[in-house]
Amino acid sequence: MKKITVAIDGYSSCGKSTFAKILADYAGYVYVDTGAMYRAIALYVLTHCPSQDSAERTEWIKHNLTDDIPLTGLGDTIRTLEVGNLASQVAVIPEVRHFLVRKQQQMGLAGGVVMDGRDIGTVVFPKAELKIFLTARPEVRAMRRFKELEGKGTPQPFEDVLRDVNDRDYRDTHREESPLRQAEDAIVLDNSDMEIPEQVTYLTKLLDEAVAKKNA
Ligand code: DC
């Protein structure tokens, strides 16, 4: 049975990683969370860069992009608002993107991966057999993040979370290097008013169809 590549892109807090994990489990594929890789670089900057100035940080990271940066196994340390915010700032640096995109392409060389991010269907795997673009209204996404932070015992005011969602959307869609945008051949799913099981049914059906097409 030939394996396919699944690209899941979309805005922050749309459930990309939830569905990517479910689809990977369902198909027996490898799940790759590319946002975690950008977050890992952000965490590395926060803990190693001597400067807090944005321009100096950019120069510093350009000169310190090596395989010494741990990209996996960082757990919840990369799941804070601070790291998420800095991740979307380091993600505008072309050198950072090239460094990570190369690694992501290597991880998916053999197919059989479900990768989630912002540029998977457009840049990392433009030939992915199944591309899904997730979106939802900003207020809905902010409420999901708000509840998540509350559940983790690190609550933040809703207004701050909403502002953060809007700032991130803006940065992710307006950066020069591979901005977040929908691939022309992506299937768009607005899940503002959908529950998880309904989406899982829909997405697994899409996956089954794409695999069947590949093996026809
Ligand atoms: O999906 P996430 O919230 O963990 O991603 C953190 C940031 O990383 C996000 O604001 C934008 C950036 N990112 C990116 O630019 N490209 C990707 N493929 C994945 C994430």
XYZ file of C-alpha atoms in Angstrom, residues 9-216:
208
model
C -2.200 24.250 7.665
C -4.190 27.040 9.209
C -4.478 29.714 11.847
C -3.360 29.267 15.443
C -5.759 27.479 17.811
C -7.794 25.815 15.079
C -7.057 22.348 16.365
C -4.437 21.549 13.719
C -2.351 19.400 16.034
C -5.394 17.618 17.478
C -6.559 16.513 14.040
C -3.059 15.852 12.709
C -2.436 13.460 15.635
C -5.769 11.726 15.173
C -5.180 11.281 11.437
C -1.626 10.013 11.999
C -2.897 7.443 14.522
C -5.728 6.438 12.229
C -3.416 5.845 9.259
C -0.395 4.572 11.208
C 1.627 7.527 9.916
C 4.216 9.721 11.653
C 2.955 13.010 13.092
C 5.218 16.061 12.792
C 4.332 19.278 14.655
C 6.302 21.980 12.832
C 5.020 24.754 15.131
C 6.893 22.976 17.934
C 10.105 23.386 15.911
C 9.615 27.169 15.631
C 8.729 27.255 19.331
C 11.896 25.271 20.147
C 14.013 27.892 18.375
C 12.154 30.640 20.237
C 12.829 28.913 23.560
C 16.490 28.592 22.629
C 16.633 32.336 21.914
C 14.915 33.120 25.222
C 17.332 30.989 27.215
C 20.597 31.612 25.330
C 20.528 34.967 23.539
C 22.178 37.660 25.689
C 20.063 40.465 24.185
C 16.336 41.214 24.389
C 16.446 43.678 21.532
C 14.542 42.337 18.556
C 17.110 43.337 15.884
C 20.001 41.969 17.945
C 18.117 38.754 18.592
C 17.538 38.325 14.856
C 21.254 38.717 14.128
C 22.131 36.370 16.974
C 19.814 33.582 15.844
C 21.049 33.839 12.255
C 24.557 33.066 13.521
C 23.513 30.372 15.966
C 21.331 28.118 13.808
C 23.038 24.779 14.329
C 22.048 21.211 15.065
C 22.896 21.889 18.719
C 19.460 23.499 19.140
C 17.141 20.864 20.670
C 14.029 20.683 18.505
C 12.138 17.880 20.223
C 11.331 16.561 23.680
C 10.762 20.002 25.191
C 7.313 19.254 26.608
C 5.206 22.077 27.996
C 8.129 24.533 28.249
C 7.392 25.583 24.650
C 3.616 25.945 25.198
C 3.581 29.348 26.899
C 2.203 32.559 25.370
C 5.676 34.113 25.554
C 7.284 31.301 23.566
C 4.376 31.212 21.082
C 4.702 34.922 20.482
C 8.438 34.801 19.982
C 7.999 31.748 17.737
C 5.889 33.779 15.338
C 8.598 36.484 15.407
C 11.505 34.122 14.707
C 9.343 32.502 12.008
C 9.632 35.672 9.882
C 13.416 35.246 9.598
C 14.147 33.610 6.210
C 17.256 31.795 7.534
C 15.172 30.171 10.282
C 12.528 29.068 7.792
C 15.068 27.586 5.376
C 16.793 25.765 8.222
C 13.548 24.182 9.461
C 11.913 23.570 6.068
C 14.938 21.496 5.008
C 14.591 19.357 8.124
C 10.838 18.959 7.625
C 11.313 17.875 4.016
C 13.825 15.244 5.132
C 11.365 13.938 7.735
C 8.704 13.459 5.074
C 10.886 12.016 2.299
C 9.380 8.544 2.522
C 5.746 9.704 2.768
C 3.497 8.393 5.526
C 3.557 11.649 7.469
C 0.925 14.037 8.716
C 2.568 17.421 9.177
C 0.907 20.489 10.603
C 1.988 24.105 10.358
C 1.474 27.231 8.270
C 3.360 26.527 5.038
C 3.228 22.746 4.677
C 0.915 22.610 1.666
C 2.472 25.660 0.016
C 6.228 25.362 0.669
C 7.286 22.210 2.524
C 5.214 19.688 0.560
C 3.562 21.475 -2.369
C 2.850 18.034 -3.858
C 1.166 16.589 -0.759
C -1.683 14.309 -1.805
C -4.019 15.704 0.869
C -3.990 19.342 1.972
C -6.317 20.624 4.641
C -6.630 24.277 5.628
C -8.264 24.847 9.022
C -9.810 28.110 10.044
C -12.229 29.477 12.668
C -13.399 32.897 13.849
C -10.750 34.699 15.995
C -13.100 34.954 19.019
C -13.742 31.210 18.910
C -10.028 30.449 18.711
C -9.236 32.888 21.527
C -11.872 31.209 23.721
C -10.326 27.780 23.032
C -6.874 29.093 23.985
C -8.322 30.880 27.034
C -9.843 27.629 28.324
C -6.675 25.701 27.565
C -4.555 28.161 29.586
C -7.072 28.054 32.410
C -6.981 24.260 32.391
C -3.203 24.330 32.667
C -3.413 26.589 35.698
C -1.913 29.573 33.835
C -4.995 31.750 33.181
C -4.727 34.995 31.205
C -7.389 37.698 30.675
C -9.553 36.928 27.620
C -8.735 40.338 26.052
C -5.008 39.504 26.185
C -5.544 36.106 24.608
C -7.705 37.597 21.831
C -5.137 40.316 21.156
C -2.437 37.668 20.999
C -4.482 35.601 18.500
C -5.038 38.674 16.299
C -1.376 39.747 16.486
C -0.246 36.286 15.551
C -2.698 36.023 12.659
C -1.406 39.321 11.348
C 2.256 38.352 11.596
C 1.699 34.861 10.190
C -0.208 36.150 7.156
C 1.860 39.275 6.442
C 5.449 38.065 6.670
C 7.396 38.194 3.419
C 8.852 34.711 3.582
C 6.224 31.979 3.026
C 3.273 33.686 4.741
C 0.331 31.637 5.943
C -2.012 31.226 3.020
C -4.261 28.566 1.699
C -2.804 26.360 -1.061
C -5.020 26.480 -4.152
C -5.677 22.759 -3.930
C -6.325 22.705 -0.164
C -9.667 21.694 1.284
C -10.853 24.438 3.640
C -12.564 23.556 6.891
C -14.026 26.343 9.043
C -14.618 24.608 12.352
C -16.020 27.578 14.344
C -19.308 25.767 14.865
C -18.229 22.137 14.642
C -17.517 19.542 17.327
C -14.441 17.328 17.194
C -16.153 13.980 16.308
C -17.888 15.512 13.288
C -14.577 16.814 12.006
C -12.813 13.517 12.613
C -15.434 11.686 10.541
C -15.032 14.179 7.722
C -11.226 14.214 7.780
C -10.742 10.442 8.000
C -13.046 10.089 4.991
C -10.864 12.566 3.060
C -7.772 10.609 4.067
C -9.286 7.279 2.989
C -10.208 8.792 -0.376
C -6.739 10.266 -0.927
C -5.055 6.940 -0.054
C -7.428 5.037 -2.343
C -6.647 7.466 -5.171
C -2.902 7.016 -4.650
C -3.273 3.229 -4.798
C -5.771 3.075 -7.666
